[in-house]
Amino acid sequence: MNVTVVGAGVAGLTIATELVERGCRVEVIDRAQRFGRDTCSWYAGGMLAPWCEGDTAEEPVVRLGQEAIGWWRRHVPDVIEQGSLVVAPSRDAGELARFARRTQAHQTLDATGLAELEPDLEGRFRQALFFDREAHLDPRRAIAALTGKLHESGVAISYGTSLEDHGVNGSVIVDTRGFAARDVLKDLRGVKGEMLVLKAKGIEFSRPVRLLHPRLPVYLVPRGGGHFMVGATQIEAEDRGRITARGMVDLLNAAYAVHPAFAEAEIIETGADVRPAFPDNLPRLRWHGRTLHVNGLFRHGFLLAPACARMAAEAINSPGYKPELMDEDHRERSIA
Amino acid sequence: MRLYGVDIGSRLLLGTAQYPSPAILGDAVEASRAEIVTVSLRREAGGDQHGQAFWTLIRDMGVRVLPNTAGCHTVKEAVTTAQMAREVFDTNWIKLEVIGDNDTLCPNVFELVEAARVLSEDGFEVFPYTTEDLVVAEHLLQAGCKVLMPWGAPIGTGLGLNNVYGLRTMRAHFSDVPMIIDAGIGLPSHAAHAMELGFDAVLLNTAVARAGNPVAMAQAFAQAIEAGSMARSADPMEARDMASPSTPVLGKASLG
């Protein structure tokens, strides 16, 4: 089986990896010149936090997301399995109670318990939730590691190449272009996200910290060396422009609320991009002739890519197989 | 209920922000039987052509859209947002929100009255988010508003009706003006209470959007509002201080 994967973001590369492991001949093309600011995955937080996502996401995200930690551990180095923390300012303590009610697999820490896990948060919060089975990774290093392994397996990854220029070599095309596939996936929409990277002095975390807020929940993911990724806004807009002043103020305020030391941090980087999402914010696999679309990973790219990749690879290798995220009606219509 | 010449059957108006997904929002709107939904333009805009997929989803729900100026702090911002909303949603209706204080999201009533005047003169049909202040309400009516939307409590607090006396007075004072309780509703019982006080409708968002099961909560609100409205028209009894037996004791057989 020859497969052409269009898109070298987290969805495309995980699918390529799963296909190679099943003995397929795979090539990957991407219209970007390199992995960077043109790809949604570049801006990801890299939290592997399926239980936390259960606060707002539907059940499949929590269940399928649990595959992610083991998958990433098997395929890239540096998956950090230290759990994750959820905190709330004292005026929003009710938010923490609500979050605890609606999520599983956590324990409640008091101020002492929190300080034992994260000494730099000593005295900052009276309560926290600890999700000890969650993990995180650095998305850019993870993509680089996957790319390297695919190269070693003989997979060509051609940047600066679109399907029109390249022609179709594979007997199956997997389209993982994200929001760019809106031209064929009419029910796909874009949800803008904004993020920034801070470099702080004298403060380190071992695990991601989420700050609950009635309007804007924000997380800080440690990247090592005093670097923290702060994300992410969620706006019903399809504008790929830069971060807005309001987005920046919201994210910085949240970081400052977690620890005043962030007031002195340097702003290393800002970013904004558009997440692809279907109306229920769950991913879909959808056949259009011999093209398999895998899209709509929304804010769950690194969390759901392993499950989507498994389903896509099985669907390609076993024509009768319909995984749970497959849009059945659409496939039957396009085959008829 | 008649709002700017349009007959509306449902007494519940639903906001569209903060739902887990547009699909759940759609199901909640259906369960609520709302005929009007509010949409905030300011946050979801980002530019003239953006946010259209979300707006298309809203338009496809088959309900009337009441765009709002959420997050505006000045007359100028509110007027610009309203004009943009008129183009996007092809409606003269506008929920006018001009915020004066960031902690309580209390309306800035001075800017509100002025913005209502500017917009009414420009042909808008304005639904002002206001306090229970009677003088402000009078000025809003003079500025051209034909509907008033007093708050129950600050936006997003879920505290219910904070000043029942003030709201009751307002209802009595402007008995002919359609009045919608907007903001602060947390529970269906709060909404039922508003209807029992004689308000024409209730507008809410967070109480449904942030519930564990938004669709079930939307249905619960629909039922509570119907119950409150029915109770109002059934002319409730007067409360009294002393107990009064529902079955008279007089004439009862005395045993022993």
mmCIF file with all atom_site columns, N, CA, C and O in Angstrom, chain A residues 83-122:
data_model
loop_
_atom_site.group_PDB
_atom_site.id
_atom_site.type_symbol
_atom_site.label_atom_id
_atom_site.label_alt_id
_atom_site.label_comp_id
_atom_site.label_asym_id
_atom_site.label_entity_id
_atom_site.label_seq_id
_atom_site.pdbx_PDB_ins_code
_atom_site.Cartn_x
_atom_site.Cartn_y
_atom_site.Cartn_z
_atom_site.occupancy
_atom_site.B_iso_or_equiv
_atom_site.pdbx_formal_charge
_atom_site.auth_seq_id
_atom_site.auth_comp_id
_atom_site.auth_asym_id
_atom_site.auth_atom_id
_atom_site.pdbx_PDB_model_num
ATOM 1   N N  . GLY A 1 83  ? 2.425   14.342 36.048 1.00 0.00 ? 83  GLY A N  1
ATOM 2   C CA . GLY A 1 83  ? 1.077   14.798 36.367 1.00 0.00 ? 83  GLY A CA 1
ATOM 3   C C  . GLY A 1 83  ? 0.861   16.242 35.986 1.00 0.00 ? 83  GLY A C  1
ATOM 4   O O  . GLY A 1 83  ? 1.707   16.859 35.323 1.00 0.00 ? 83  GLY A O  1
ATOM 5   N N  . SER A 1 84  ? -0.300  16.776 36.391 1.00 0.00 ? 84  SER A N  1
ATOM 6   C CA . SER A 1 84  ? -0.546  18.202 36.184 1.00 0.00 ? 84  SER A CA 1
ATOM 7   C C  . SER A 1 84  ? -1.377  18.742 37.338 1.00 0.00 ? 84  SER A C  1
ATOM 8   O O  . SER A 1 84  ? -2.017  17.990 38.071 1.00 0.00 ? 84  SER A O  1
ATOM 9   N N  . LEU A 1 85  ? -1.318  20.060 37.490 1.00 0.00 ? 85  LEU A N  1
ATOM 10  C CA . LEU A 1 85  ? -1.960  20.726 38.631 1.00 0.00 ? 85  LEU A CA 1
ATOM 11  C C  . LEU A 1 85  ? -3.017  21.712 38.156 1.00 0.00 ? 85  LEU A C  1
ATOM 12  O O  . LEU A 1 85  ? -2.868  22.335 37.106 1.00 0.00 ? 85  LEU A O  1
ATOM 13  N N  . VAL A 1 86  ? -4.078  21.840 38.946 1.00 0.00 ? 86  VAL A N  1
ATOM 14  C CA . VAL A 1 86  ? -5.125  22.820 38.665 1.00 0.00 ? 86  VAL A CA 1
ATOM 15  C C  . VAL A 1 86  ? -5.298  23.676 39.913 1.00 0.00 ? 86  VAL A C  1
ATOM 16  O O  . VAL A 1 86  ? -5.461  23.138 41.021 1.00 0.00 ? 86  VAL A O  1
ATOM 17  N N  . VAL A 1 87  ? -5.248  24.997 39.737 1.00 0.00 ? 87  VAL A N  1
ATOM 18  C CA . VAL A 1 87  ? -5.410  25.905 40.873 1.00 0.00 ? 87  VAL A CA 1
ATOM 19  C C  . VAL A 1 87  ? -6.436  26.979 40.506 1.00 0.00 ? 87  VAL A C  1
ATOM 20  O O  . VAL A 1 87  ? -6.776  27.146 39.332 1.00 0.00 ? 87  VAL A O  1
ATOM 21  N N  . ALA A 1 88  ? -6.932  27.689 41.528 1.00 0.00 ? 88  ALA A N  1
ATOM 22  C CA . ALA A 1 88  ? -7.863  28.794 41.292 1.00 0.00 ? 88  ALA A CA 1
ATOM 23  C C  . ALA A 1 88  ? -7.573  29.890 42.300 1.00 0.00 ? 88  ALA A C  1
ATOM 24  O O  . ALA A 1 88  ? -7.231  29.601 43.447 1.00 0.00 ? 88  ALA A O  1
ATOM 25  N N  . PRO A 1 89  ? -7.693  31.158 41.891 1.00 0.00 ? 89  PRO A N  1
ATOM 26  C CA . PRO A 1 89  ? -7.566  32.256 42.864 1.00 0.00 ? 89  PRO A CA 1
ATOM 27  C C  . PRO A 1 89  ? -8.644  32.101 43.930 1.00 0.00 ? 89  PRO A C  1
ATOM 28  O O  . PRO A 1 89  ? -9.702  31.525 43.655 1.00 0.00 ? 89  PRO A O  1
ATOM 29  N N  . SER A 1 90  ? -8.413  32.622 45.143 1.00 0.00 ? 90  SER A N  1
ATOM 30  C CA . SER A 1 90  ? -9.356  32.366 46.235 1.00 0.00 ? 90  SER A CA 1
ATOM 31  C C  . SER A 1 90  ? -10.754 32.900 45.905 1.00 0.00 ? 90  SER A C  1
ATOM 32  O O  . SER A 1 90  ? -11.754 32.324 46.302 1.00 0.00 ? 90  SER A O  1
ATOM 33  N N  . ARG A 1 91  ? -10.833 34.003 45.117 1.00 0.00 ? 91  ARG A N  1
ATOM 34  C CA . ARG A 1 91  ? -12.169 34.526 44.807 1.00 0.00 ? 91  ARG A CA 1
ATOM 35  C C  . ARG A 1 91  ? -12.928 33.620 43.845 1.00 0.00 ? 91  ARG A C  1
ATOM 36  O O  . ARG A 1 91  ? -14.125 33.762 43.681 1.00 0.00 ? 91  ARG A O  1
ATOM 37  N N  . ASP A 1 92  ? -12.223 32.703 43.174 1.00 0.00 ? 92  ASP A N  1
ATOM 38  C CA . ASP A 1 92  ? -12.879 31.766 42.262 1.00 0.00 ? 92  ASP A CA 1
ATOM 39  C C  . ASP A 1 92  ? -12.800 30.331 42.780 1.00 0.00 ? 92  ASP A C  1
ATOM 40  O O  . ASP A 1 92  ? -12.768 29.379 41.995 1.00 0.00 ? 92  ASP A O  1
ATOM 41  N N  . ALA A 1 93  ? -12.792 30.177 44.115 1.00 0.00 ? 93  ALA A N  1
ATOM 42  C CA . ALA A 1 93  ? -12.655 28.838 44.698 1.00 0.00 ? 93  ALA A CA 1
ATOM 43  C C  . ALA A 1 93  ? -13.768 27.907 44.215 1.00 0.00 ? 93  ALA A C  1
ATOM 44  O O  . ALA A 1 93  ? -13.567 26.700 44.077 1.00 0.00 ? 93  ALA A O  1
ATOM 45  N N  . GLY A 1 94  ? -14.928 28.458 43.952 1.00 0.00 ? 94  GLY A N  1
ATOM 46  C CA . GLY A 1 94  ? -16.042 27.647 43.453 1.00 0.00 ? 94  GLY A CA 1
ATOM 47  C C  . GLY A 1 94  ? -15.714 26.972 42.139 1.00 0.00 ? 94  GLY A C  1
ATOM 48  O O  . GLY A 1 94  ? -16.212 25.876 41.851 1.00 0.00 ? 94  GLY A O  1
ATOM 49  N N  . GLU A 1 95  ? -14.858 27.605 41.337 1.00 0.00 ? 95  GLU A N  1
ATOM 50  C CA . GLU A 1 95  ? -14.459 27.014 40.056 1.00 0.00 ? 95  GLU A CA 1
ATOM 51  C C  . GLU A 1 95  ? -13.683 25.709 40.265 1.00 0.00 ? 95  GLU A C  1
ATOM 52  O O  . GLU A 1 95  ? -13.802 24.772 39.491 1.00 0.00 ? 95  GLU A O  1
ATOM 53  N N  . LEU A 1 96  ? -12.870 25.689 41.340 1.00 0.00 ? 96  LEU A N  1
ATOM 54  C CA . LEU A 1 96  ? -12.081 24.491 41.617 1.00 0.00 ? 96  LEU A CA 1
ATOM 55  C C  . LEU A 1 96  ? -13.003 23.338 42.038 1.00 0.00 ? 96  LEU A C  1
ATOM 56  O O  . LEU A 1 96  ? -12.811 22.193 41.616 1.00 0.00 ? 96  LEU A O  1
ATOM 57  N N  . ALA A 1 97  ? -14.028 23.664 42.834 1.00 0.00 ? 97  ALA A N  1
ATOM 58  C CA . ALA A 1 97  ? -14.984 22.635 43.265 1.00 0.00 ? 97  ALA A CA 1
ATOM 59  C C  . ALA A 1 97  ? -15.731 22.079 42.058 1.00 0.00 ? 97  ALA A C  1
ATOM 60  O O  . ALA A 1 97  ? -15.942 20.876 41.926 1.00 0.00 ? 97  ALA A O  1
ATOM 61  N N  . ARG A 1 98  ? -16.118 22.976 41.160 1.00 0.00 ? 98  ARG A N  1
ATOM 62  C CA . ARG A 1 98  ? -16.837 22.553 39.954 1.00 0.00 ? 98  ARG A CA 1
ATOM 63  C C  . ARG A 1 98  ? -15.935 21.665 39.085 1.00 0.00 ? 98  ARG A C  1
ATOM 64  O O  . ARG A 1 98  ? -16.341 20.603 38.616 1.00 0.00 ? 98  ARG A O  1
ATOM 65  N N  . PHE A 1 99  ? -14.685 22.087 38.905 1.00 0.00 ? 99  PHE A N  1
ATOM 66  C CA . PHE A 1 99  ? -13.738 21.323 38.085 1.00 0.00 ? 99  PHE A CA 1
ATOM 67  C C  . PHE A 1 99  ? -13.548 19.920 38.679 1.00 0.00 ? 99  PHE A C  1
ATOM 68  O O  . PHE A 1 99  ? -13.532 18.924 37.967 1.00 0.00 ? 99  PHE A O  1
ATOM 69  N N  . ALA A 1 100 ? -13.441 19.854 40.022 1.00 0.00 ? 100 ALA A N  1
ATOM 70  C CA . ALA A 1 100 ? -13.253 18.562 40.692 1.00 0.00 ? 100 ALA A CA 1
ATOM 71  C C  . ALA A 1 100 ? -14.462 17.654 40.484 1.00 0.00 ? 100 ALA A C  1
ATOM 72  O O  . ALA A 1 100 ? -14.324 16.451 40.268 1.00 0.00 ? 100 ALA A O  1
ATOM 73  N N  . ARG A 1 101 ? -15.672 18.236 40.545 1.00 0.00 ? 101 ARG A N  1
ATOM 74  C CA . ARG A 1 101 ? -16.884 17.439 40.349 1.00 0.00 ? 101 ARG A CA 1
ATOM 75  C C  . ARG A 1 101 ? -16.961 16.849 38.955 1.00 0.00 ? 101 ARG A C  1
ATOM 76  O O  . ARG A 1 101 ? -17.470 15.769 38.748 1.00 0.00 ? 101 ARG A O  1
ATOM 77  N N  . ARG A 1 102 ? -16.444 17.588 37.979 1.00 0.00 ? 102 ARG A N  1
ATOM 78  C CA . ARG A 1 102 ? -16.668 17.183 36.590 1.00 0.00 ? 102 ARG A CA 1
ATOM 79  C C  . ARG A 1 102 ? -15.510 16.420 35.983 1.00 0.00 ? 102 ARG A C  1
ATOM 80  O O  . ARG A 1 102 ? -15.513 16.114 34.797 1.00 0.00 ? 102 ARG A O  1
ATOM 81  N N  . THR A 1 103 ? -14.484 16.140 36.761 1.00 0.00 ? 103 THR A N  1
ATOM 82  C CA . THR A 1 103 ? -13.343 15.401 36.219 1.00 0.00 ? 103 THR A CA 1
ATOM 83  C C  . THR A 1 103 ? -13.022 14.216 37.125 1.00 0.00 ? 103 THR A C  1
ATOM 84  O O  . THR A 1 103 ? -13.464 14.155 38.276 1.00 0.00 ? 103 THR A O  1
ATOM 85  N N  . GLN A 1 104 ? -12.244 13.275 36.591 1.00 0.00 ? 104 GLN A N  1
ATOM 86  C CA . GLN A 1 104 ? -11.889 12.050 37.308 1.00 0.00 ? 104 GLN A CA 1
ATOM 87  C C  . GLN A 1 104 ? -10.372 12.014 37.532 1.00 0.00 ? 104 GLN A C  1
ATOM 88  O O  . GLN A 1 104 ? -9.647  12.773 36.917 1.00 0.00 ? 104 GLN A O  1
ATOM 89  N N  . ALA A 1 105 ? -9.960  11.052 38.357 1.00 0.00 ? 105 ALA A N  1
ATOM 90  C CA . ALA A 1 105 ? -8.543  10.707 38.511 1.00 0.00 ? 105 ALA A CA 1
ATOM 91  C C  . ALA A 1 105 ? -7.697  11.861 39.053 1.00 0.00 ? 105 ALA A C  1
ATOM 92  O O  . ALA A 1 105 ? -6.627  12.156 38.542 1.00 0.00 ? 105 ALA A O  1
ATOM 93  N N  . HIS A 1 106 ? -8.219  12.538 40.059 1.00 0.00 ? 106 HIS A N  1
ATOM 94  C CA . HIS A 1 106 ? -7.429  13.598 40.689 1.00 0.00 ? 106 HIS A CA 1
ATOM 95  C C  . HIS A 1 106 ? -7.477  13.458 42.202 1.00 0.00 ? 106 HIS A C  1
ATOM 96  O O  . HIS A 1 106 ? -8.346  12.775 42.740 1.00 0.00 ? 106 HIS A O  1
ATOM 97  N N  . GLN A 1 107 ? -6.549  14.089 42.856 1.00 0.00 ? 107 GLN A N  1
ATOM 98  C CA . GLN A 1 107 ? -6.616  14.178 44.312 1.00 0.00 ? 107 GLN A CA 1
ATOM 99  C C  . GLN A 1 107 ? -6.523  15.650 44.702 1.00 0.00 ? 107 GLN A C  1
ATOM 100 O O  . GLN A 1 107 ? -5.934  16.460 43.985 1.00 0.00 ? 107 GLN A O  1
ATOM 101 N N  . THR A 1 108 ? -7.116  15.970 45.849 1.00 0.00 ? 108 THR A N  1
ATOM 102 C CA . THR A 1 108 ? -7.095  17.359 46.318 1.00 0.00 ? 108 THR A CA 1
ATOM 103 C C  . THR A 1 108 ? -5.891  17.556 47.226 1.00 0.00 ? 108 THR A C  1
ATOM 104 O O  . THR A 1 108 ? -5.640  16.749 48.123 1.00 0.00 ? 108 THR A O  1
ATOM 105 N N  . LEU A 1 109 ? -5.129  18.603 46.952 1.00 0.00 ? 109 LEU A N  1
ATOM 106 C CA . LEU A 1 109 ? -3.970  18.926 47.779 1.00 0.00 ? 109 LEU A CA 1
ATOM 107 C C  . LEU A 1 109 ? -4.273  20.171 48.601 1.00 0.00 ? 109 LEU A C  1
ATOM 108 O O  . LEU A 1 109 ? -4.958  21.079 48.119 1.00 0.00 ? 109 LEU A O  1
ATOM 109 N N  . ASP A 1 110 ? -3.711  20.225 49.827 1.00 0.00 ? 110 ASP A N  1
ATOM 110 C CA . ASP A 1 110 ? -3.754  21.489 50.552 1.00 0.00 ? 110 ASP A CA 1
ATOM 111 C C  . ASP A 1 110 ? -2.476  22.262 50.228 1.00 0.00 ? 110 ASP A C  1
ATOM 112 O O  . ASP A 1 110 ? -1.659  21.823 49.412 1.00 0.00 ? 110 ASP A O  1
ATOM 113 N N  . ALA A 1 111 ? -2.307  23.423 50.873 1.00 0.00 ? 111 ALA A N  1
ATOM 114 C CA . ALA A 1 111 ? -1.166  24.282 50.544 1.00 0.00 ? 111 ALA A CA 1
ATOM 115 C C  . ALA A 1 111 ? 0.160   23.541 50.745 1.00 0.00 ? 111 ALA A C  1
ATOM 116 O O  . ALA A 1 111 ? 1.108   23.706 49.957 1.00 0.00 ? 111 ALA A O  1
ATOM 117 N N  . THR A 1 112 ? 0.231   22.697 51.801 1.00 0.00 ? 112 THR A N  1
ATOM 118 C CA . THR A 1 112 ? 1.468   21.972 52.071 1.00 0.00 ? 112 THR A CA 1
ATOM 119 C C  . THR A 1 112 ? 1.741   20.947 50.972 1.00 0.00 ? 112 THR A C  1
ATOM 120 O O  . THR A 1 112 ? 2.868   20.816 50.493 1.00 0.00 ? 112 THR A O  1
ATOM 121 N N  . GLY A 1 113 ? 0.691   20.226 50.593 1.00 0.00 ? 113 GLY A N  1
ATOM 122 C CA . GLY A 1 113 ? 0.849   19.230 49.541 1.00 0.00 ? 113 GLY A CA 1
ATOM 123 C C  . GLY A 1 113 ? 1.280   19.866 48.226 1.00 0.00 ? 113 GLY A C  1
ATOM 124 O O  . GLY A 1 113 ? 2.114   19.320 47.492 1.00 0.00 ? 113 GLY A O  1
ATOM 125 N N  . LEU A 1 114 ? 0.727   21.033 47.941 1.00 0.00 ? 114 LEU A N  1
ATOM 126 C CA . LEU A 1 114 ? 1.092   21.749 46.720 1.00 0.00 ? 114 LEU A CA 1
ATOM 127 C C  . LEU A 1 114 ? 2.564   22.174 46.768 1.00 0.00 ? 114 LEU A C  1
ATOM 128 O O  . LEU A 1 114 ? 3.312   22.000 45.797 1.00 0.00 ? 114 LEU A O  1
ATOM 129 N N  . ALA A 1 115 ? 2.979   22.686 47.921 1.00 0.00 ? 115 ALA A N  1
ATOM 130 C CA . ALA A 1 115 ? 4.362   23.153 48.058 1.00 0.00 ? 115 ALA A CA 1
ATOM 131 C C  . ALA A 1 115 ? 5.354   21.996 47.942 1.00 0.00 ? 115 ALA A C  1
ATOM 132 O O  . ALA A 1 115 ? 6.480   22.172 47.459 1.00 0.00 ? 115 ALA A O  1
ATOM 133 N N  . GLU A 1 116 ? 4.940   20.804 48.383 1.00 0.00 ? 116 GLU A N  1
ATOM 134 C CA . GLU A 1 116 ? 5.835   19.645 48.248 1.00 0.00 ? 116 GLU A CA 1
ATOM 135 C C  . GLU A 1 116 ? 6.055   19.303 46.779 1.00 0.00 ? 116 GLU A C  1
ATOM 136 O O  . GLU A 1 116 ? 7.155   18.942 46.371 1.00 0.00 ? 116 GLU A O  1
ATOM 137 N N  . LEU A 1 117 ? 4.998   19.414 45.980 1.00 0.00 ? 117 LEU A N  1
ATOM 138 C CA . LEU A 1 117 ? 5.130   19.110 44.556 1.00 0.00 ? 117 LEU A CA 1
ATOM 139 C C  . LEU A 1 117 ? 5.836   20.223 43.798 1.00 0.00 ? 117 LEU A C  1
ATOM 140 O O  . LEU A 1 117 ? 6.691   19.985 42.945 1.00 0.00 ? 117 LEU A O  1
ATOM 141 N N  . GLU A 1 118 ? 5.416   21.447 44.056 1.00 0.00 ? 118 GLU A N  1
ATOM 142 C CA . GLU A 1 118 ? 5.961   22.617 43.355 1.00 0.00 ? 118 GLU A CA 1
ATOM 143 C C  . GLU A 1 118 ? 6.418   23.635 44.388 1.00 0.00 ? 118 GLU A C  1
ATOM 144 O O  . GLU A 1 118 ? 5.658   24.525 44.783 1.00 0.00 ? 118 GLU A O  1
ATOM 145 N N  . PRO A 1 119 ? 7.668   23.542 44.831 1.00 0.00 ? 119 PRO A N  1
ATOM 146 C CA . PRO A 1 119 ? 8.140   24.448 45.890 1.00 0.00 ? 119 PRO A CA 1
ATOM 147 C C  . PRO A 1 119 ? 7.944   25.928 45.549 1.00 0.00 ? 119 PRO A C  1
ATOM 148 O O  . PRO A 1 119 ? 7.677   26.748 46.430 1.00 0.00 ? 119 PRO A O  1
ATOM 149 N N  . ASP A 1 120 ? 8.024   26.288 44.262 1.00 0.00 ? 120 ASP A N  1
ATOM 150 C CA . ASP A 1 120 ? 7.879   27.702 43.911 1.00 0.00 ? 120 ASP A CA 1
ATOM 151 C C  . ASP A 1 120 ? 6.443   28.205 44.037 1.00 0.00 ? 120 ASP A C  1
ATOM 152 O O  . ASP A 1 120 ? 6.191   29.399 43.920 1.00 0.00 ? 120 ASP A O  1
ATOM 153 N N  . LEU A 1 121 ? 5.491   27.288 44.252 1.00 0.00 ? 121 LEU A N  1
ATOM 154 C CA . LEU A 1 121 ? 4.101   27.724 44.447 1.00 0.00 ? 121 LEU A CA 1
ATOM 155 C C  . LEU A 1 121 ? 3.727   27.761 45.932 1.00 0.00 ? 121 LEU A C  1
ATOM 156 O O  . LEU A 1 121 ? 2.555   27.912 46.274 1.00 0.00 ? 121 LEU A O  1
ATOM 157 N N  . GLU A 1 122 ? 4.719   27.652 46.801 1.00 0.00 ? 122 GLU A N  1
ATOM 158 C CA . GLU A 1 122 ? 4.452   27.670 48.238 1.00 0.00 ? 122 GLU A CA 1
ATOM 159 C C  . GLU A 1 122 ? 3.739   28.963 48.637 1.00 0.00 ? 122 GLU A C  1
ATOM 160 O O  . GLU A 1 122 ? 4.155   30.064 48.258 1.00 0.00 ? 122 GLU A O  1
#
